[in-house]
Short mmCIF file of C-alpha atoms in Angstrom, two decimals:
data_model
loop_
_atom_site.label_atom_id
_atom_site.label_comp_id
_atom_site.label_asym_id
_atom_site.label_seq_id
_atom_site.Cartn_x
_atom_site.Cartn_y
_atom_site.Cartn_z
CA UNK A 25 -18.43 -36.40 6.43
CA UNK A 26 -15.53 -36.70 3.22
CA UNK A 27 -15.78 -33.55 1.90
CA UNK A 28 -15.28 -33.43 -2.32
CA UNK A 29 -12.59 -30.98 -2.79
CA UNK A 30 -12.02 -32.03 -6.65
CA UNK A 31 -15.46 -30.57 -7.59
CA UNK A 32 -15.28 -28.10 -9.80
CA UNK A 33 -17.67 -24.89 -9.30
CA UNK A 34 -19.06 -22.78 -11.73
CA UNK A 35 -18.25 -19.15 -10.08
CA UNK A 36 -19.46 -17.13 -12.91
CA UNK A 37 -22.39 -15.28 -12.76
CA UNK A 38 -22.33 -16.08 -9.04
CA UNK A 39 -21.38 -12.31 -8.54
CA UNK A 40 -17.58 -13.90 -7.61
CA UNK A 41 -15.43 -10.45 -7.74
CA UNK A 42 -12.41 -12.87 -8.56
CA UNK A 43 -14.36 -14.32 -12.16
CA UNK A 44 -16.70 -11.25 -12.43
CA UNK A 45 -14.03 -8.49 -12.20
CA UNK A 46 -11.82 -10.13 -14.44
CA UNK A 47 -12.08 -7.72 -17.55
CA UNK A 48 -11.70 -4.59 -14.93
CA UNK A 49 -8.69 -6.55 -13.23
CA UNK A 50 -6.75 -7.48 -16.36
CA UNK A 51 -8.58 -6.72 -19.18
CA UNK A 52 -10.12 -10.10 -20.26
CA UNK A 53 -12.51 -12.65 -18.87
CA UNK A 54 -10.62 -15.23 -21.31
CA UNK A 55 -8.20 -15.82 -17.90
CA UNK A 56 -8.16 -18.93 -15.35
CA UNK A 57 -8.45 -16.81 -12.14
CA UNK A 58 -5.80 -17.46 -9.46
CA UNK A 59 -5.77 -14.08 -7.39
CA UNK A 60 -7.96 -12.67 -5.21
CA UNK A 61 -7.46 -14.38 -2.40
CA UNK A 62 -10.64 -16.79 -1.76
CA UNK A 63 -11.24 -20.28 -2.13
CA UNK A 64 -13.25 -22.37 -4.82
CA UNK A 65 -14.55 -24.75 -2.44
CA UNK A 66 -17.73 -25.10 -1.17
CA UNK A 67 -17.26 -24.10 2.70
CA UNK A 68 -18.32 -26.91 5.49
CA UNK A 69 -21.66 -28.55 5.16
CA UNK A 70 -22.87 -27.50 8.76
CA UNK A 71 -22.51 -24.04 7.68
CA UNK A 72 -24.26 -24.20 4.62
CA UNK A 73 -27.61 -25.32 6.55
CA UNK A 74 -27.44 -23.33 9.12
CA UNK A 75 -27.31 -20.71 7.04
CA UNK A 76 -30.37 -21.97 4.80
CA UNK A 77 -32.34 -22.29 8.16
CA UNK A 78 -31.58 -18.62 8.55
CA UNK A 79 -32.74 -17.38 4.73
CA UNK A 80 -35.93 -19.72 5.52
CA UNK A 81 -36.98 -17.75 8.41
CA UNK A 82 -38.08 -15.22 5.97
CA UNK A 83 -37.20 -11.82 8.52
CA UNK A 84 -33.52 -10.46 8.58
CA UNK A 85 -34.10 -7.26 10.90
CA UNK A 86 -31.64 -5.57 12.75
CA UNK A 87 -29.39 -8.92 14.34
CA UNK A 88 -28.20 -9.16 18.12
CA UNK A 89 -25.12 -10.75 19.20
CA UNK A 90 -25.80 -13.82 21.19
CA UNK A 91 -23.00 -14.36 23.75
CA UNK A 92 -22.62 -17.71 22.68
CA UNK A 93 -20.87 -15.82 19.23
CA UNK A 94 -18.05 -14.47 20.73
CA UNK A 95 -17.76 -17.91 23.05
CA UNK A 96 -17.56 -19.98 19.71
CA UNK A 97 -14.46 -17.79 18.57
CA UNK A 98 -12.49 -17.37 21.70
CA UNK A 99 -12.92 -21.06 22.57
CA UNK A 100 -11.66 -21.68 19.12
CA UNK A 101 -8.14 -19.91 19.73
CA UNK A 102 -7.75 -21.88 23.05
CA UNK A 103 -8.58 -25.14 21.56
CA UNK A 104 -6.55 -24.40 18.84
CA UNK A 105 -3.94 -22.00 19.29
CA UNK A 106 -3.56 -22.35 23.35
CA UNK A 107 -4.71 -18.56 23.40
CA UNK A 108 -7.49 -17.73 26.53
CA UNK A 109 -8.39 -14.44 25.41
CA UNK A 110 -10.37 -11.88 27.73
CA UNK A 111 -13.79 -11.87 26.62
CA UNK A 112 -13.80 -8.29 27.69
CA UNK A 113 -11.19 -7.16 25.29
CA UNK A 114 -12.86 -8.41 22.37
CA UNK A 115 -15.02 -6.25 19.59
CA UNK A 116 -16.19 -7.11 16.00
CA UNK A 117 -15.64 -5.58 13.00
CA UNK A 118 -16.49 -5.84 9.29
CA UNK A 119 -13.20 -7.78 8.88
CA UNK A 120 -9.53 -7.09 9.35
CA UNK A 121 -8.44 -4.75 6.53
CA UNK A 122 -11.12 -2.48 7.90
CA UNK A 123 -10.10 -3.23 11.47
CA UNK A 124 -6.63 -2.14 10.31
CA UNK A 125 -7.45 1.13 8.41
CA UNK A 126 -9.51 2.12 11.58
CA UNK A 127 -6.46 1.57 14.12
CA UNK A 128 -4.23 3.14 11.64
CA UNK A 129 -6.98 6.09 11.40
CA UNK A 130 -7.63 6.11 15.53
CA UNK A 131 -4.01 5.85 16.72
CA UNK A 132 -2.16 8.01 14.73
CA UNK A 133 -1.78 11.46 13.22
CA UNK A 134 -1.28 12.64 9.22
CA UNK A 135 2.35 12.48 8.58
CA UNK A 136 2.75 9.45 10.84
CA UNK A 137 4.60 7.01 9.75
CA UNK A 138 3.72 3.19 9.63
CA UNK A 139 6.10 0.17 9.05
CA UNK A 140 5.20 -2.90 7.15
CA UNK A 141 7.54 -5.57 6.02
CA UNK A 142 7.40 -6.00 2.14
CA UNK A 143 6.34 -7.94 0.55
CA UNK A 144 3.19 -7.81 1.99
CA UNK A 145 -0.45 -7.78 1.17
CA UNK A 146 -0.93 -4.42 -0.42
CA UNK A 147 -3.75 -3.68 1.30
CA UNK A 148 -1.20 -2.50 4.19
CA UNK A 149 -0.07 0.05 1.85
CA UNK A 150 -3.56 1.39 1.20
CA UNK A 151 -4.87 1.42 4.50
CA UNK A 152 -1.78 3.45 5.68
CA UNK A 153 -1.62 6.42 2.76
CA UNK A 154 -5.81 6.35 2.53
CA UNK A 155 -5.27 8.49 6.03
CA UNK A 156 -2.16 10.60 5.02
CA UNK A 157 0.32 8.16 6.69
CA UNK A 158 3.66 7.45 5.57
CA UNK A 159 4.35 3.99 4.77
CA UNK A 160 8.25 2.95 5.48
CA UNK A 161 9.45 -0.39 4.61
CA UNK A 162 11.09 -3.20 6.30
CA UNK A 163 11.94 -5.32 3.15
CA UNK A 164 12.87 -8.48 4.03
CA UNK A 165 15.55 -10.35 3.06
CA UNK A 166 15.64 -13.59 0.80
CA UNK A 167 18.67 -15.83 0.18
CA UNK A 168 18.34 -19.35 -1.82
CA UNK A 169 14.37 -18.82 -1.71
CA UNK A 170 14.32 -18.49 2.75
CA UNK A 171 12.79 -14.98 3.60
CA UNK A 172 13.51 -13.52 6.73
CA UNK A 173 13.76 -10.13 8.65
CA UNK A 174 16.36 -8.06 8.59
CA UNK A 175 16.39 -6.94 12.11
CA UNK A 176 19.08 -3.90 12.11
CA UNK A 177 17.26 -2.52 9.75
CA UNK A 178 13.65 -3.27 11.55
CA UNK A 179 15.03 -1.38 14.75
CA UNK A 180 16.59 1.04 12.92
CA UNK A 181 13.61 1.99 11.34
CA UNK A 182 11.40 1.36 14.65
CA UNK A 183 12.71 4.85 16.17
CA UNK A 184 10.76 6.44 13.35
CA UNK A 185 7.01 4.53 13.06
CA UNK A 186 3.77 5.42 14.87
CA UNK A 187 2.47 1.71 13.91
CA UNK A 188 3.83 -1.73 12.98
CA UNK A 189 1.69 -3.99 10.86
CA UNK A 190 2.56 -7.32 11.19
CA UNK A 191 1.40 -10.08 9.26
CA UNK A 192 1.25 -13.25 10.91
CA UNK A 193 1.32 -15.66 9.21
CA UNK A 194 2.84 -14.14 6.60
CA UNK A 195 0.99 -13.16 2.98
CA UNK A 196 2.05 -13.68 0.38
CA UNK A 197 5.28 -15.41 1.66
CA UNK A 198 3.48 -17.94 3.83
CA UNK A 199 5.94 -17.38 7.03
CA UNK A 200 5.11 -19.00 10.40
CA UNK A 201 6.87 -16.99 12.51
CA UNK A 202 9.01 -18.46 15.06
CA UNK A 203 8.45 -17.47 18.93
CA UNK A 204 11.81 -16.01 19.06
CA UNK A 205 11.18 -13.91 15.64
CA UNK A 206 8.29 -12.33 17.77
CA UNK A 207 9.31 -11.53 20.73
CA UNK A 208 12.10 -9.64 19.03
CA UNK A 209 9.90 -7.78 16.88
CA UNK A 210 7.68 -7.07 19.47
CA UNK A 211 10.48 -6.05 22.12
CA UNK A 212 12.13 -3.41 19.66
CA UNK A 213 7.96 -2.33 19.35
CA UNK A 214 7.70 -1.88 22.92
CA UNK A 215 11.24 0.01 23.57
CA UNK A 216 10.34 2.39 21.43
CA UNK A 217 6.93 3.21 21.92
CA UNK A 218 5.52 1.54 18.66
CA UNK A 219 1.85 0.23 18.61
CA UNK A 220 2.17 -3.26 17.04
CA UNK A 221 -0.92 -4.73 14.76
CA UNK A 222 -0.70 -8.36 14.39
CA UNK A 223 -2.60 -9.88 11.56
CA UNK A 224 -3.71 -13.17 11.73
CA UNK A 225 -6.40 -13.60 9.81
CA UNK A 226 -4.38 -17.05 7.74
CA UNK A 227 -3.58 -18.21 11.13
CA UNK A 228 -5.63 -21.40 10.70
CA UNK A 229 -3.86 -22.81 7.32
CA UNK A 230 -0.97 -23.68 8.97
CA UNK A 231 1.29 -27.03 7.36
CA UNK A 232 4.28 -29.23 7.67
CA UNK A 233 4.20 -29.59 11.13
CA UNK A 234 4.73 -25.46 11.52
CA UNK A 235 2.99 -24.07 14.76
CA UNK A 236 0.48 -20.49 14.76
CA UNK A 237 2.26 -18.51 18.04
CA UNK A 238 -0.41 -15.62 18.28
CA UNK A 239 1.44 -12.88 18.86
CA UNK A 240 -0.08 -11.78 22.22
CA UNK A 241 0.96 -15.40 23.72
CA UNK A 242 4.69 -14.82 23.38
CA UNK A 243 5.20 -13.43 26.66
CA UNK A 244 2.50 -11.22 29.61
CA UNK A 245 4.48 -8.55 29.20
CA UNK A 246 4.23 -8.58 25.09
CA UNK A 247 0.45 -9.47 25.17
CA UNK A 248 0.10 -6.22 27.20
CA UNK A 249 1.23 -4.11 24.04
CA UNK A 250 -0.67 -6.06 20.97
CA UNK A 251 -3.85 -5.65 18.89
CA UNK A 252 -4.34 -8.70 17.14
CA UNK A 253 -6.66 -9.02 14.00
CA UNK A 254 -8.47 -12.33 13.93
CA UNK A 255 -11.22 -14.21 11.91
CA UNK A 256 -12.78 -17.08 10.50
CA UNK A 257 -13.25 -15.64 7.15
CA UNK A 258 -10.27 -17.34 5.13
CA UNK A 259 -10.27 -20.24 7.12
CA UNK A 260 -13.73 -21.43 6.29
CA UNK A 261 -13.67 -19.18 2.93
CA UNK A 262 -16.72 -16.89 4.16
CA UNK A 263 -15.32 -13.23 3.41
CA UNK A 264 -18.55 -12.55 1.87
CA UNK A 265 -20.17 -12.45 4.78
CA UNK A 266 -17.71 -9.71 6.39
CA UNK A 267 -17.02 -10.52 9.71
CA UNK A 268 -13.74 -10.08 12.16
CA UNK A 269 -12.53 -10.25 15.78
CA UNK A 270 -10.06 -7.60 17.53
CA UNK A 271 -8.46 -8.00 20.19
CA UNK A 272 -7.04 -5.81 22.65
CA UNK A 273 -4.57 -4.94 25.26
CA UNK A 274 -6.68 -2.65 27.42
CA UNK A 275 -10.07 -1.26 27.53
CA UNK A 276 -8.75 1.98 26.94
CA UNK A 277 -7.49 1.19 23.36
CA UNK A 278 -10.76 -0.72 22.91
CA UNK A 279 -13.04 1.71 24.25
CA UNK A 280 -11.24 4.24 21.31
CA UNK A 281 -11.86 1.67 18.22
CA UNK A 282 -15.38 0.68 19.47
CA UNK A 283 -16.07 5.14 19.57
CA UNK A 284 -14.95 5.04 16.04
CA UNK A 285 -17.60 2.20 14.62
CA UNK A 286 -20.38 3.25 16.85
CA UNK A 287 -19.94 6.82 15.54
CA UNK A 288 -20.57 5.33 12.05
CA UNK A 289 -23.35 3.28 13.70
CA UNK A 290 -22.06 0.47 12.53
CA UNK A 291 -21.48 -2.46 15.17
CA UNK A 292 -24.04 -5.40 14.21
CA UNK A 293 -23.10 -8.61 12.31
CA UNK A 294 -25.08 -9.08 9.35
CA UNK A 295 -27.90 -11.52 10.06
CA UNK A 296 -25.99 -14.58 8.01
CA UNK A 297 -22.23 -13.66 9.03
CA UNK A 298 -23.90 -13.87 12.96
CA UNK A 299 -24.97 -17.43 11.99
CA UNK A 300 -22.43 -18.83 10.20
CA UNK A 301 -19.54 -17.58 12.21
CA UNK A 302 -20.52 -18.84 15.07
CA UNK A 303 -21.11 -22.54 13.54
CA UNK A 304 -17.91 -22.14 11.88
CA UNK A 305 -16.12 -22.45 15.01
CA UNK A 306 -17.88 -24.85 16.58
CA UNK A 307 -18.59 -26.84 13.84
CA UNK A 308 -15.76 -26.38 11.12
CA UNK A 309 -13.26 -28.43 12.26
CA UNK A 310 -13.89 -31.75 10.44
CA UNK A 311 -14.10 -29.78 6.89
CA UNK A 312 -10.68 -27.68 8.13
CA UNK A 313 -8.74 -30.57 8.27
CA UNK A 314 -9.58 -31.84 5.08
CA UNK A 315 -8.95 -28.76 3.68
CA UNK A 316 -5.68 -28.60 4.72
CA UNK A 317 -4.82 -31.93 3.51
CA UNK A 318 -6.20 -31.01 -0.40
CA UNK A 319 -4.52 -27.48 -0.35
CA UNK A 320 -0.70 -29.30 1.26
CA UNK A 321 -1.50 -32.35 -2.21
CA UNK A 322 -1.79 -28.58 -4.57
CA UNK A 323 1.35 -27.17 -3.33
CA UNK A 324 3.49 -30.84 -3.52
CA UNK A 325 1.84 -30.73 -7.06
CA UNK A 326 3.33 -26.94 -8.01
CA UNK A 327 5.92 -27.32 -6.73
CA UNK A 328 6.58 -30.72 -8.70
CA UNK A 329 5.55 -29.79 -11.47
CA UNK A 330 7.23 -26.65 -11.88
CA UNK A 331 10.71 -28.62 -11.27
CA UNK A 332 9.81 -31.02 -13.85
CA UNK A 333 8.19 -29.15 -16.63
CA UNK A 334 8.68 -25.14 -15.97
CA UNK A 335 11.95 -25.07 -13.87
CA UNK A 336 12.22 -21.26 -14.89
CA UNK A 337 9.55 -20.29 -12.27
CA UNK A 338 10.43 -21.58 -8.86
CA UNK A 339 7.35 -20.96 -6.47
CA UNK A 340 7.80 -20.60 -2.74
CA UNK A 341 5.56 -23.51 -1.12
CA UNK A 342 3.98 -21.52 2.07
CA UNK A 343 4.07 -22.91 5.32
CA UNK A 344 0.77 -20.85 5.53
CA UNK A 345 -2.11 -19.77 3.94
CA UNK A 346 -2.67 -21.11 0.22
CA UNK A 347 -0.98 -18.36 -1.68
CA UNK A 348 2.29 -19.19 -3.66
CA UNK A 349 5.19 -16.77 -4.32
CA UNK A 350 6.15 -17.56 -7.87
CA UNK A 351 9.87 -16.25 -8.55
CA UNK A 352 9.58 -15.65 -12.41
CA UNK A 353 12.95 -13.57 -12.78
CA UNK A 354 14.32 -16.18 -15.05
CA UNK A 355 12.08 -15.04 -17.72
CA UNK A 356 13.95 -12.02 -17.72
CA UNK A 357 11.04 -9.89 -17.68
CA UNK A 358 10.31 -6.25 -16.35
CA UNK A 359 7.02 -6.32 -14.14
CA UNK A 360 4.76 -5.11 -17.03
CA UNK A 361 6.04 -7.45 -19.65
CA UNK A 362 5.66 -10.22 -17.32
CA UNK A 363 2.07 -9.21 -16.21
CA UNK A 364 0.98 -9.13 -19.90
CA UNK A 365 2.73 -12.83 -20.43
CA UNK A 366 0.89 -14.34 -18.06
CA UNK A 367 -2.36 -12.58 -18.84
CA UNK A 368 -1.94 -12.99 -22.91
CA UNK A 369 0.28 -15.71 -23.40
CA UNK A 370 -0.29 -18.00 -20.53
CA UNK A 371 -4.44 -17.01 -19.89
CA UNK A 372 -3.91 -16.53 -15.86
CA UNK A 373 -5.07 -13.85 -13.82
CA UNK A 374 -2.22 -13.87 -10.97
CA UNK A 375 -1.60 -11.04 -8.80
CA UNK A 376 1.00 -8.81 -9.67
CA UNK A 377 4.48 -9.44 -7.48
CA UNK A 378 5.39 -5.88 -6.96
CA UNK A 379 1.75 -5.12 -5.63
CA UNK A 380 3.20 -5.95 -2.61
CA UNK A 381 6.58 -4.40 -2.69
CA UNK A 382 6.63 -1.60 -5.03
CA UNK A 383 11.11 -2.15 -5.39
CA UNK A 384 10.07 -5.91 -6.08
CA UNK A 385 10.47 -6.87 -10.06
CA UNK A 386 9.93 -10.59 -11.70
CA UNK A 387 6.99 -12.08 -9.14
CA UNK A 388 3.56 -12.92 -9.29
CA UNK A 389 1.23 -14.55 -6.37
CA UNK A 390 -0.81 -17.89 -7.28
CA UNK A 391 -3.97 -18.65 -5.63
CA UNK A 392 -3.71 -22.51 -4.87
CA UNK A 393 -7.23 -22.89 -3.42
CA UNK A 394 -8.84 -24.53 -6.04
CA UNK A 395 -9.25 -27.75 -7.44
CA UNK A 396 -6.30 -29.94 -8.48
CA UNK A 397 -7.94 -29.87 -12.24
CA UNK A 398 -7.94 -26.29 -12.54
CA UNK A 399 -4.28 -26.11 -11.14
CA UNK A 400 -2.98 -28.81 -13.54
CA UNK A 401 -4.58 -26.62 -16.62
CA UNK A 402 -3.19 -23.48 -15.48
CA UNK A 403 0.27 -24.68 -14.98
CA UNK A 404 0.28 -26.54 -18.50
CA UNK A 405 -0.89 -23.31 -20.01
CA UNK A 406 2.06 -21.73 -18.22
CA UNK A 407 4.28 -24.43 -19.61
CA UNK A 408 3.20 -24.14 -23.31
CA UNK A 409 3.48 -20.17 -22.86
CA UNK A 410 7.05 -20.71 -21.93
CA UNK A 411 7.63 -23.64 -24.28
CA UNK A 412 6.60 -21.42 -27.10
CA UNK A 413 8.94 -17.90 -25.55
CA UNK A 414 12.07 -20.32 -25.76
CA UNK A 415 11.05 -21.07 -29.35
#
């Protein structure tokens, strides 16, 4: 079916955290909201009725796991990323930030420290000092808008972690990873004894021809040494429903992270994520595609119309996910004068650039999964904001 990505949905009142939680977020609901880091898109249409089917049954006990759930992801990842995975390594979680706090929490000890490469979601941060872990920082390196990794100072810095957190692809920088970027990282990991995490929860919105290498394909010996963080969540824009996939090396290390849920009792899907996961994957694709078409026309139209009408901010068009770096340091702002701009002067709740690299100063992330409408009115309110500062 042609899916109607244009439409414009009324989120509010819908308990949406990113329009509810606007006035606890940034003060005022009077903002177009471009952060948190969901879609506004209605998700695939064999979804939606499976999952009315489901609320029509009328009885949402205590929900088994079919085997046919766990088939519907793995043959996913081969289908689409090449990747047979080992049923038997597999487990489910709530999702993947909680997958990650639990690893952090499991396999290492207070005072350990964990390296992430900023900037980086900032949940990395919290789910590393929540447990009285160090974070150290691998900043990577820009130069004429490219990021990449500054590897003396990643194995430099390697001889000191507990844990690498990877993200793959990358958030908020939307980096597909080459195969030759990963097995480096994950070869200075193994040398010195460092579990490596690999996120890859955005590995689905891949464009422009880029490839998703999971990280436990990029060699036998590699996939021996990964955990790797999976789910259909963002793809098919179903966080709500709090679901994720972990994979592991060895039993051992899964037999350790399943002890740690099941001591919490808590190791059941919810009785909609069950369903609608599990179409997702074997059902999705058609609406996926789509997607990815719409989201590639948003970022051809930021970054056109930021050359053209607002060539002071110069966003960084992702080869993954549909989050967009905005370089604003030609405003000449410091990070709380330009967070109060956008929120007072321009009316958009963005997410704050140095969120996710606390050295960072003069960036803000832009949620592009939304309509081209709502895009086009937040950028012109941008543009009359910074029409009106050169004034």
């Amino acid at each position: 079916m042609k899916y109607n990505f244009d439409e414009v949905i009324d989120r509010n009142g819908n308990r949406a955290a990113k329009y509810d939680e606007r006035i606890k977020k940034f003060g005022t609901a009077d903002v177009i909201p471009l952060w948190v880091a969901d879609m506004d898109f209605k998700t695939a249409q064999p979804i939606i009725d499976g999952l009315k089917a489901k609320a029509e049954e009328g009885i949402w006990g205590y929900t088994s796991r079919p085997d046919s759930y766990f088939e519907a992801i793995l043959n996913w990842q081969e289908r689409r990323n090449g990747w047979k995975i080992d049923k038997s390594l597999v487990s489910w979680s709530l999702g993947v930030v909680p997958a990650l706090s639990a690893i952090v929490k499991i396999f290492s000890q207070p005072g350990d420290k964990v390296m992430i490469q900023t900037p980086v979601y900032s949940e990395f941060y919290d789910v590393t000092e929540a447990w009285g872990r160090q974070v150290v920082e691998n900043q990577l390196v820009e130069k004429d808008g490219v990021w990449t990794v500054d590897f003396e100072d990643f194995e430099k810095k390697a001889k000191e972690v507990k844990i690498f957190l990877l993200c793959s692809p990358h958030n908020p920088l939307g980096i597909v990873w080459t195969r030759e970027q990963l097995q480096k990282m994950a070869e200075i990991c193994i040398a010195n004894n460092v579990l490596m995490v690999s996120d890859e929860i955005h590995s689905d919105l891949i464009f422009h021809g880029k490839k998703h290498i999971p990280t436990a394909t990029v060699t036998e010996e590699i996939g021996k040494h990964i955990i790797s963080c999976i789910s259909g969540t963002k793809t098919f824009n179903l966080a709500g429903l709090q679901a994720s996939t972990t994979i592991f090396p060895n039993a051992e290390i899964k037999n350790k992270f399943d002890t740690f849920w099941m001591n919490m009792d808590i190791h059941r899907n919810n009785a909609f994520s069950s369903v609608a996961m599990e179409i997702a994957f074997n059902q999705g694709e058609e609406w996926l595609e789509q997607l990815l078409e719409y989201l590639d026309g948003n970022f051809e139209f930021i970054r056109s119309y930021c050359a053209e009408n607002i060539p002071q901010i110069k966003p960084n068009i992702p080869d993954a996910t549909y989050l967009v770096w905005l370089d604003c340091r030609a405003l000449g702002m410091d990070n709380e004068t330009l967070r109060k701009f956008m929120i007072e002067k321009a009316g958009l709740g963005l997410n704050e650039g140095y969120t996710f690299g606390r050295s960072l100063s003069g960036y803000m992330r832009l949620n592009a999964a939304c309509p081209r409408s709502v895009l086009e009115k937040a950028l012109g309110q941008l543009k009359s904001a910074i029409d009106n500062l050169n004034k």
